[in-house]
Short mmCIF file of C-alpha atoms in Angstrom, two decimals:
data_model
loop_
_atom_site.label_atom_id
_atom_site.label_comp_id
_atom_site.label_asym_id
_atom_site.label_seq_id
_atom_site.Cartn_x
_atom_site.Cartn_y
_atom_site.Cartn_z
CA UNK A 895 12.03 -10.67 44.87
CA UNK A 896 11.84 -7.91 42.24
CA UNK A 897 9.10 -7.86 39.58
CA UNK A 898 10.03 -6.32 36.20
CA UNK A 899 7.42 -5.68 33.52
CA UNK A 900 6.50 -3.50 30.57
CA UNK A 901 6.19 -0.45 32.81
CA UNK A 902 9.85 -0.91 33.79
CA UNK A 903 11.08 -1.09 30.16
CA UNK A 904 10.68 -4.82 29.43
CA UNK A 905 9.79 -5.40 25.76
CA UNK A 906 7.13 -8.04 26.56
CA UNK A 907 5.69 -9.58 29.71
CA UNK A 908 5.82 -13.17 28.36
CA UNK A 909 9.29 -14.46 29.23
CA UNK A 910 10.43 -17.72 27.56
CA UNK A 911 14.11 -17.90 28.58
CA UNK A 912 16.72 -16.30 30.83
CA UNK A 913 20.53 -16.65 30.64
CA UNK A 914 23.22 -14.82 32.62
CA UNK A 915 26.63 -13.81 31.24
CA UNK A 916 29.87 -13.57 33.19
CA UNK A 917 29.18 -9.94 34.21
CA UNK A 918 25.87 -10.89 35.81
CA UNK A 919 23.76 -9.30 33.06
CA UNK A 920 20.58 -11.27 32.40
CA UNK A 921 19.55 -11.90 28.77
CA UNK A 922 15.77 -12.30 28.80
CA UNK A 923 14.02 -13.73 25.72
CA UNK A 924 10.32 -12.90 25.23
CA UNK A 925 7.61 -13.15 22.60
CA UNK A 926 8.71 -9.72 21.39
CA UNK A 927 12.45 -9.13 21.53
CA UNK A 928 15.50 -9.85 23.67
CA UNK A 929 16.18 -7.75 26.80
CA UNK A 930 19.39 -6.98 28.71
CA UNK A 931 18.75 -6.53 32.46
CA UNK A 932 21.44 -5.57 34.99
CA UNK A 933 22.04 -7.40 38.26
CA UNK A 934 20.19 -4.55 40.01
CA UNK A 935 17.06 -5.10 37.87
CA UNK A 936 17.45 -2.17 35.44
CA UNK A 937 16.53 -2.80 31.79
CA UNK A 938 19.70 -1.84 29.90
CA UNK A 939 18.61 -2.49 26.29
CA UNK A 940 16.06 -4.16 24.01
CA UNK A 941 17.10 -6.02 20.85
CA UNK A 942 14.83 -6.74 17.89
CA UNK A 943 14.94 -8.20 14.39
CA UNK A 944 16.40 -4.99 12.96
CA UNK A 945 19.32 -5.32 15.38
CA UNK A 946 20.35 -8.65 13.85
CA UNK A 947 18.01 -11.17 15.48
CA UNK A 948 16.40 -13.83 13.27
CA UNK A 949 12.99 -12.75 14.56
CA UNK A 950 11.38 -11.04 17.55
CA UNK A 951 9.52 -14.13 18.76
CA UNK A 952 11.49 -16.73 20.76
CA UNK A 953 10.48 -20.31 21.63
CA UNK A 954 9.80 -21.57 25.14
CA UNK A 955 12.58 -23.54 26.86
CA UNK A 956 14.80 -23.19 23.79
CA UNK A 957 17.94 -21.62 25.19
CA UNK A 958 21.35 -22.66 26.56
CA UNK A 959 24.85 -21.34 27.22
CA UNK A 960 27.55 -22.56 24.86
CA UNK A 961 31.32 -22.72 25.06
CA UNK A 962 33.28 -19.51 25.31
CA UNK A 963 30.39 -17.72 26.97
CA UNK A 964 28.16 -17.75 23.87
CA UNK A 965 24.41 -17.55 24.44
CA UNK A 966 22.01 -19.58 22.27
CA UNK A 967 18.32 -18.71 21.95
CA UNK A 968 15.90 -20.61 19.71
CA UNK A 969 13.21 -18.71 17.81
CA UNK A 970 10.49 -19.54 15.32
CA UNK A 971 13.04 -18.84 12.55
CA UNK A 972 16.08 -20.63 13.86
CA UNK A 973 18.78 -20.32 16.50
CA UNK A 974 20.33 -16.99 17.50
CA UNK A 975 23.98 -17.33 18.61
CA UNK A 976 25.04 -14.26 20.59
CA UNK A 977 28.48 -13.17 21.80
CA UNK A 978 27.43 -11.09 24.84
CA UNK A 979 30.73 -9.24 25.22
CA UNK A 980 30.89 -8.17 21.59
CA UNK A 981 27.25 -7.11 21.53
CA UNK A 982 27.57 -5.08 24.75
CA UNK A 983 30.63 -3.29 23.32
CA UNK A 984 28.67 -2.52 20.16
CA UNK A 985 25.85 -1.02 22.21
CA UNK A 986 28.34 1.08 24.20
CA UNK A 987 30.04 2.40 21.03
CA UNK A 988 26.77 3.61 19.57
CA UNK A 989 25.96 7.31 19.76
CA UNK A 990 25.24 8.53 23.28
CA UNK A 991 21.50 8.88 23.72
CA UNK A 992 20.39 12.32 24.90
CA UNK A 993 17.06 13.95 25.74
CA UNK A 994 16.21 17.50 24.71
CA UNK A 995 13.59 20.02 25.77
CA UNK A 996 11.54 20.74 22.65
CA UNK A 997 9.10 23.28 24.04
CA UNK A 998 7.62 24.78 27.17
CA UNK A 999 4.28 26.46 27.79
CA UNK A 1000 3.84 28.66 30.85
CA UNK A 1001 2.34 31.97 31.93
CA UNK A 1002 4.34 35.00 30.79
CA UNK A 1003 3.86 37.81 33.31
CA UNK A 1004 5.20 40.40 30.86
CA UNK A 1005 2.60 39.48 28.24
CA UNK A 1006 -0.13 38.66 30.74
CA UNK A 1007 -0.96 35.44 28.89
CA UNK A 1008 0.32 31.92 28.26
CA UNK A 1009 3.45 31.73 26.16
CA UNK A 1010 5.04 28.77 24.34
CA UNK A 1011 8.79 28.73 23.82
CA UNK A 1012 10.63 26.24 21.63
CA UNK A 1013 14.10 25.03 22.51
CA UNK A 1014 16.65 22.50 21.41
CA UNK A 1015 18.64 22.23 24.63
CA UNK A 1016 19.13 19.48 27.18
CA UNK A 1017 19.42 21.92 30.11
CA UNK A 1018 17.47 25.04 31.07
CA UNK A 1019 17.75 27.73 33.68
CA UNK A 1020 15.35 28.00 36.60
CA UNK A 1021 11.72 28.77 35.79
CA UNK A 1022 9.76 31.13 38.03
CA UNK A 1023 6.00 30.60 38.17
CA UNK A 1024 3.65 33.13 39.82
CA UNK A 1025 1.26 31.91 42.49
CA UNK A 1026 -1.83 32.51 40.35
CA UNK A 1027 -0.48 30.53 37.37
CA UNK A 1028 1.19 27.46 38.79
CA UNK A 1029 1.03 25.23 35.74
CA UNK A 1030 3.60 24.03 33.24
CA UNK A 1031 3.58 22.05 29.96
CA UNK A 1032 6.80 20.47 28.74
CA UNK A 1033 7.53 18.69 25.45
CA UNK A 1034 10.73 16.74 24.83
CA UNK A 1035 12.39 14.34 22.40
CA UNK A 1036 15.39 12.01 22.09
CA UNK A 1037 18.47 12.45 19.93
CA UNK A 1038 17.76 9.11 18.21
CA UNK A 1039 15.62 9.21 15.06
CA UNK A 1040 15.17 5.42 14.87
CA UNK A 1041 11.58 4.27 15.48
CA UNK A 1042 10.55 7.52 17.13
CA UNK A 1043 7.06 6.15 17.75
CA UNK A 1044 8.56 3.55 20.12
CA UNK A 1045 10.38 6.08 22.31
CA UNK A 1046 9.12 6.23 25.90
CA UNK A 1047 9.68 8.55 28.83
CA UNK A 1048 9.60 8.77 32.64
CA UNK A 1049 9.81 11.70 35.04
CA UNK A 1050 10.12 12.58 38.71
CA UNK A 1051 9.65 15.77 40.74
CA UNK A 1052 11.98 16.20 43.72
CA UNK A 1053 12.83 19.06 46.11
CA UNK A 1054 15.84 20.96 44.80
CA UNK A 1055 17.73 21.12 48.10
CA UNK A 1056 16.85 17.75 49.62
CA UNK A 1057 17.86 14.11 49.04
CA UNK A 1058 15.96 12.58 46.14
CA UNK A 1059 13.93 9.61 47.42
CA UNK A 1060 11.11 9.76 44.86
CA UNK A 1061 10.51 7.09 42.21
CA UNK A 1062 10.38 7.51 38.45
CA UNK A 1063 6.87 7.83 37.00
CA UNK A 1064 6.59 6.05 33.65
CA UNK A 1065 4.41 7.97 31.14
CA UNK A 1066 4.90 5.63 28.16
CA UNK A 1067 5.24 7.01 24.64
CA UNK A 1068 3.77 10.40 25.49
CA UNK A 1069 6.40 13.08 24.80
CA UNK A 1070 4.58 15.83 26.70
CA UNK A 1071 4.19 16.42 30.41
CA UNK A 1072 1.37 18.52 31.89
CA UNK A 1073 1.93 19.76 35.44
CA UNK A 1074 -1.13 21.72 36.62
CA UNK A 1075 -1.45 23.39 40.02
CA UNK A 1076 2.11 22.85 41.27
CA UNK A 1077 2.63 23.26 44.99
CA UNK A 1078 4.71 26.24 46.15
CA UNK A 1079 8.41 25.55 46.52
CA UNK A 1080 11.66 24.97 44.68
CA UNK A 1081 11.70 21.76 42.61
CA UNK A 1082 13.74 19.84 40.10
CA UNK A 1083 11.77 18.19 37.30
CA UNK A 1084 13.83 15.32 35.90
CA UNK A 1085 12.88 13.57 32.66
CA UNK A 1086 14.61 10.61 31.05
CA UNK A 1087 13.85 8.75 27.82
CA UNK A 1088 14.16 5.26 26.36
CA UNK A 1089 14.80 4.47 22.70
CA UNK A 1090 13.16 1.63 20.76
CA UNK A 1091 15.56 -0.85 22.38
CA UNK A 1092 14.74 0.37 25.88
CA UNK A 1093 18.15 2.01 26.32
CA UNK A 1094 17.84 4.85 28.83
CA UNK A 1095 19.42 8.27 28.48
CA UNK A 1096 22.54 8.37 30.69
CA UNK A 1097 21.71 11.86 31.92
CA UNK A 1098 18.16 13.06 32.59
CA UNK A 1099 16.79 16.39 31.46
CA UNK A 1100 16.79 18.63 34.56
CA UNK A 1101 14.50 21.65 34.85
CA UNK A 1102 14.46 23.75 38.01
CA UNK A 1103 11.14 25.35 38.88
CA UNK A 1104 10.51 27.97 41.54
CA UNK A 1105 6.77 28.21 42.33
CA UNK A 1106 5.74 31.30 44.27
CA UNK A 1107 3.25 31.27 47.14
CA UNK A 1108 0.27 33.62 47.39
CA UNK A 1109 1.30 36.66 49.40
CA UNK A 1110 -1.50 36.09 51.89
CA UNK A 1111 -0.03 32.67 52.73
CA UNK A 1112 3.51 33.89 53.44
CA UNK A 1113 4.91 34.15 56.94
CA UNK A 1114 5.57 37.89 56.72
CA UNK A 1115 1.90 38.51 55.80
CA UNK A 1116 0.79 36.50 58.84
CA UNK A 1117 3.12 38.54 61.06
CA UNK A 1118 1.89 41.80 59.55
CA UNK A 1119 -1.75 40.86 60.12
CA UNK A 1120 -1.11 39.72 63.67
CA UNK A 1121 0.93 42.77 64.65
CA UNK A 1122 -2.04 45.08 65.54
CA UNK A 1123 -3.64 42.36 67.63
CA UNK A 1124 -0.33 41.62 69.36
CA UNK A 1125 0.18 45.29 70.22
CA UNK A 1126 -3.39 45.63 71.50
CA UNK A 1127 -3.00 42.48 73.59
CA UNK A 1128 0.32 43.74 74.97
CA UNK A 1129 -1.10 47.06 76.16
CA UNK A 1130 -4.23 45.39 77.53
CA UNK A 1131 -2.19 42.86 79.49
CA UNK A 1132 0.11 45.62 80.72
CA UNK A 1133 -2.88 47.59 81.99
CA UNK A 1134 -4.32 44.54 83.73
CA UNK A 1135 -0.95 43.77 85.28
CA UNK A 1136 -0.63 47.31 86.68
CA UNK A 1137 -4.14 47.18 88.12
CA UNK A 1138 -3.51 43.75 89.62
CA UNK A 1139 -0.29 44.90 91.28
CA UNK A 1140 -2.11 47.85 92.86
CA UNK A 1141 -4.89 45.62 94.19
CA UNK A 1142 -2.43 43.03 95.46
CA UNK A 1143 -0.51 45.65 97.40
CA UNK A 1144 -3.72 46.98 98.97
CA UNK A 1145 -5.07 43.54 99.86
CA UNK A 1146 -1.71 42.36 101.21
CA UNK A 1147 -1.69 45.00 103.93
CA UNK A 1148 -5.21 44.08 105.09
CA UNK A 1149 -4.80 40.32 105.00
CA UNK A 1150 -1.43 39.98 106.74
CA UNK A 1151 -2.94 39.55 110.18
CA UNK A 1152 -5.56 37.13 108.86
CA UNK A 1153 -2.79 35.08 107.25
CA UNK A 1154 -0.84 34.87 110.49
CA UNK A 1155 -3.91 33.76 112.44
CA UNK A 1156 -4.69 31.19 109.80
CA UNK A 1157 -1.16 29.79 109.87
CA UNK A 1158 -1.33 29.42 113.64
CA UNK A 1159 -4.68 27.60 113.46
CA UNK A 1160 -3.43 25.34 110.67
CA UNK A 1161 -0.30 24.45 112.61
CA UNK A 1162 -2.33 23.53 115.67
CA UNK A 1163 -4.76 21.50 113.56
CA UNK A 1164 -1.87 19.71 111.84
CA UNK A 1165 -0.35 18.79 115.19
CA UNK A 1166 -3.68 17.41 116.40
CA UNK A 1167 -4.15 15.39 113.20
CA UNK A 1168 -0.61 14.05 113.40
CA UNK A 1169 -1.15 13.07 117.03
CA UNK A 1170 -4.41 11.29 116.21
CA UNK A 1171 -2.81 9.43 113.32
CA UNK A 1172 0.15 8.45 115.49
CA UNK A 1173 -2.12 7.15 118.24
CA UNK A 1174 -4.11 5.14 115.71
CA UNK A 1175 -0.99 3.58 114.22
CA UNK A 1176 0.43 2.95 117.66
CA UNK A 1177 -2.60 0.99 118.89
CA UNK A 1178 -2.76 -0.92 115.61
CA UNK A 1179 0.90 -1.94 115.87
CA UNK A 1180 0.63 -2.80 119.57
CA UNK A 1181 -2.42 -4.99 118.92
CA UNK A 1182 -0.55 -6.75 116.13
CA UNK A 1183 2.54 -7.30 118.25
CA UNK A 1184 0.52 -8.78 121.13
CA UNK A 1185 -0.38 -11.71 118.91
CA UNK A 1186 3.18 -12.93 118.34
CA UNK A 1187 4.28 -13.53 121.97
CA UNK A 1188 0.85 -14.90 122.87
CA UNK A 1189 1.08 -17.35 119.97
CA UNK A 1190 4.59 -18.40 121.04
CA UNK A 1191 3.49 -18.90 124.67
CA UNK A 1192 0.43 -20.89 123.59
CA UNK A 1193 2.49 -23.08 121.26
CA UNK A 1194 5.20 -23.73 123.84
CA UNK A 1195 2.60 -24.60 126.49
CA UNK A 1196 1.23 -27.22 124.10
CA UNK A 1197 4.73 -28.65 123.52
CA UNK A 1198 5.42 -28.84 127.29
CA UNK A 1199 2.07 -30.55 127.87
CA UNK A 1200 2.80 -33.15 125.16
CA UNK A 1201 6.54 -33.67 125.86
CA UNK A 1202 7.40 -32.20 129.28
CA UNK A 1203 10.74 -33.96 129.55
CA UNK A 1204 12.06 -32.52 126.31
CA UNK A 1205 10.52 -29.02 126.32
CA UNK A 1206 10.07 -28.07 130.01
CA UNK A 1207 13.31 -26.17 130.59
CA UNK A 1208 13.59 -24.56 127.17
CA UNK A 1209 9.86 -23.94 127.01
CA UNK A 1210 9.83 -22.12 130.34
CA UNK A 1211 12.66 -19.94 129.12
CA UNK A 1212 10.76 -19.03 125.94
CA UNK A 1213 7.57 -18.41 127.92
CA UNK A 1214 9.53 -16.15 130.29
CA UNK A 1215 11.12 -14.30 127.37
CA UNK A 1216 7.83 -13.70 125.55
CA UNK A 1217 6.16 -12.72 128.85
CA UNK A 1218 8.80 -10.02 129.18
CA UNK A 1219 7.99 -8.92 125.64
CA UNK A 1220 4.30 -8.68 126.59
CA UNK A 1221 5.28 -6.63 129.62
CA UNK A 1222 7.32 -4.35 127.35
CA UNK A 1223 4.31 -3.84 125.09
CA UNK A 1224 2.14 -3.00 128.09
CA UNK A 1225 4.75 -0.47 129.21
CA UNK A 1226 4.59 1.13 125.78
CA UNK A 1227 0.85 1.54 126.17
CA UNK A 1228 1.33 3.06 129.62
CA UNK A 1229 3.89 5.46 128.13
CA UNK A 1230 1.39 6.75 125.58
CA UNK A 1231 1.10 10.04 127.46
CA UNK A 1232 4.80 10.49 126.99
CA UNK A 1233 4.46 9.86 123.27
CA UNK A 1234 1.59 12.33 122.98
CA UNK A 1235 3.71 15.06 124.54
CA UNK A 1236 6.58 14.36 122.12
CA UNK A 1237 8.92 13.24 124.91
CA UNK A 1238 9.80 9.85 123.38
CA UNK A 1239 13.41 9.06 124.21
CA UNK A 1240 15.94 6.57 122.90
CA UNK A 1241 17.71 4.55 125.61
CA UNK A 1242 21.02 3.55 124.08
CA UNK A 1243 23.33 0.88 125.45
CA UNK A 1244 26.72 -0.10 124.09
CA UNK A 1245 27.69 -3.66 123.42
CA UNK A 1246 27.87 -6.48 120.92
CA UNK A 1247 24.51 -6.40 119.11
CA UNK A 1248 24.91 -9.75 117.32
CA UNK A 1249 24.07 -12.00 120.33
CA UNK A 1250 21.03 -9.82 121.09
CA UNK A 1251 19.76 -10.19 117.52
CA UNK A 1252 20.26 -13.97 117.76
CA UNK A 1253 18.35 -13.90 121.06
CA UNK A 1254 15.37 -12.17 119.39
CA UNK A 1255 15.43 -14.61 116.47
CA UNK A 1256 15.42 -17.64 118.83
CA UNK A 1257 12.14 -16.40 120.29
CA UNK A 1258 10.47 -17.14 116.94
CA UNK A 1259 12.04 -20.55 116.24
CA UNK A 1260 9.19 -22.53 117.82
CA UNK A 1261 6.54 -20.48 116.00
CA UNK A 1262 8.39 -20.96 112.71
CA UNK A 1263 8.78 -24.71 113.22
CA UNK A 1264 5.05 -25.06 113.83
CA UNK A 1265 4.54 -23.81 110.23
CA UNK A 1266 7.34 -25.92 108.75
CA UNK A 1267 9.76 -22.96 108.50
CA UNK A 1268 13.46 -22.69 109.40
CA UNK A 1269 15.06 -19.51 110.74
CA UNK A 1270 18.74 -18.92 109.87
CA UNK A 1271 20.88 -16.16 111.38
CA UNK A 1272 23.71 -15.12 109.02
CA UNK A 1273 26.01 -12.62 110.73
CA UNK A 1274 29.14 -11.15 109.15
CA UNK A 1275 31.08 -10.50 111.36
CA UNK A 1276 30.09 -12.20 114.63
CA UNK A 1277 31.03 -9.18 116.76
CA UNK A 1278 29.73 -5.64 116.23
CA UNK A 1279 30.11 -3.23 119.16
CA UNK A 1280 27.73 -0.30 118.80
CA UNK A 1281 25.13 1.86 120.53
CA UNK A 1282 21.56 0.57 120.21
CA UNK A 1283 18.19 0.69 121.97
CA UNK A 1284 17.34 -2.93 122.94
CA UNK A 1285 13.63 -2.25 123.37
CA UNK A 1286 13.17 -0.56 120.02
CA UNK A 1287 15.43 -3.06 118.27
CA UNK A 1288 13.29 -5.91 119.63
CA UNK A 1289 10.16 -4.04 118.54
CA UNK A 1290 11.40 -3.60 114.93
CA UNK A 1291 12.96 -7.03 114.44
CA UNK A 1292 10.06 -8.87 116.08
CA UNK A 1293 7.64 -7.18 113.71
CA UNK A 1294 9.76 -8.16 110.68
CA UNK A 1295 10.14 -11.80 111.77
CA UNK A 1296 6.46 -12.06 112.69
CA UNK A 1297 5.41 -10.85 109.24
CA UNK A 1298 7.89 -13.20 107.55
CA UNK A 1299 6.48 -16.20 109.44
CA UNK A 1300 2.91 -15.10 108.78
CA UNK A 1301 3.27 -14.68 105.01
CA UNK A 1302 5.72 -17.50 104.18
CA UNK A 1303 4.10 -20.85 103.33
CA UNK A 1304 5.79 -23.95 104.67
CA UNK A 1305 8.06 -25.65 104.12
CA UNK A 1306 10.35 -22.66 103.67
CA UNK A 1307 13.27 -20.63 105.01
CA UNK A 1308 13.63 -17.27 106.73
CA UNK A 1309 17.08 -15.65 106.77
CA UNK A 1310 18.13 -12.95 109.22
CA UNK A 1311 21.12 -11.43 107.44
CA UNK A 1312 23.41 -9.03 109.34
CA UNK A 1313 26.17 -7.22 107.43
CA UNK A 1314 28.61 -4.49 108.32
CA UNK A 1315 29.20 -2.00 105.52
CA UNK A 1316 30.20 1.57 104.72
CA UNK A 1317 27.71 4.25 103.73
CA UNK A 1318 28.19 6.71 100.86
CA UNK A 1319 29.42 9.27 103.39
CA UNK A 1320 32.16 6.84 104.50
CA UNK A 1321 30.59 5.98 107.87
CA UNK A 1322 30.21 2.40 109.09
CA UNK A 1323 26.66 1.13 109.40
CA UNK A 1324 24.89 -2.13 110.20
CA UNK A 1325 22.52 -3.58 107.59
CA UNK A 1326 19.84 -5.93 108.98
CA UNK A 1327 17.72 -7.76 106.41
CA UNK A 1328 14.95 -10.33 106.80
CA UNK A 1329 14.52 -12.48 103.69
CA UNK A 1330 11.99 -15.25 103.23
CA UNK A 1331 10.81 -17.61 100.51
CA UNK A 1332 7.29 -16.20 100.49
CA UNK A 1333 5.60 -14.18 97.75
CA UNK A 1334 6.78 -10.84 99.16
CA UNK A 1335 4.93 -7.52 99.26
CA UNK A 1336 3.75 -6.03 95.98
CA UNK A 1337 4.72 -2.51 94.93
CA UNK A 1338 1.04 -1.47 95.04
CA UNK A 1339 0.79 -2.49 98.70
CA UNK A 1340 3.92 -0.50 99.62
CA UNK A 1341 3.01 2.66 97.71
CA UNK A 1342 0.86 4.31 100.43
CA UNK A 1343 3.73 4.02 102.94
CA UNK A 1344 6.61 5.22 100.77
#
């Protein structure tokens, strides 16, 4: 919604009727004249009694559109019948309204004082204002001599070499413009006028102004002032750099042996710290992995005790299998000396790894069922011949399945997904994933280990 009032050229703010002609121009009747407003909201003209209206004051709700596009407006002195097309042509055929610069007051550097010049032109060359006298007074007038007291004006100041996004500033019937203390730069001062009907000058009066800056605020003055300090800083830094290079060369020769000894000590300390951390993680993982087979053995013993006929044979097999896993964990503890010396070896065997992975997963079925969970093995394909270390594979997969069972609430599902795929280098690789329906591990919990 756009609001249009006196400050925008409307003859009166009390509107009593609005009609629209075929071109979209709005004819707005008020208590003081009839206004023509474009579809974009610009006041095109103002009509009064001297333009042929019966009076300037119109009645409320006394308007309609007649046949042939005629507009009817009722006033206190009768009905005004208007042919909008004929009236708009008459307004267009009238003399073109122009605005002229009548006078300008500025500082004249040749005289050393303010000087007022009088003109009669609608355009003017660029004005140059010194930094110490950045003020300007402009007077202007319209080409129309009808009801001069009702002429009004508006202006805007915009950068000369930039898009004009500023708005017009309405100054009313004042035909002078005072611009004190202009900012430095190159501007265009644009002034337009309105006659007694509110018709605007088609072309504004354009005055280019170049306002100088004080010399002590220019970039070259800043550079000139900073130059001695920059040179002094350069030579001072150069002297410090030369002295530092000499000292560094002298110290380097004396500290070389100390540096070598320090590196050796740091390497030995790093190895000891890494060994201690490894031992700590090893015992933590071993303690954690002891729980899984013990839990399976305990659960299967309970099942055999309750239903020996159904679970005896299978239960003994699971107990035997998890007992072997316990034995493997004990062997890992006994091999700690080998780990400390860095002699950990990988014992590879070649064969189809899929049945072995299914074998490991079956060891956790009973534990999963006790929590209401189901373990699914999804292998694609069913046969993958490769080299692998059975002991370490059992260690890794058992840890993953144990964690999945521990942190997945029942009822739920745990999927062991095995896929054969190609790496970015074009080599075949086996992707083993354990997916569960639990809440997962948050990114914050994984951050210390990534």
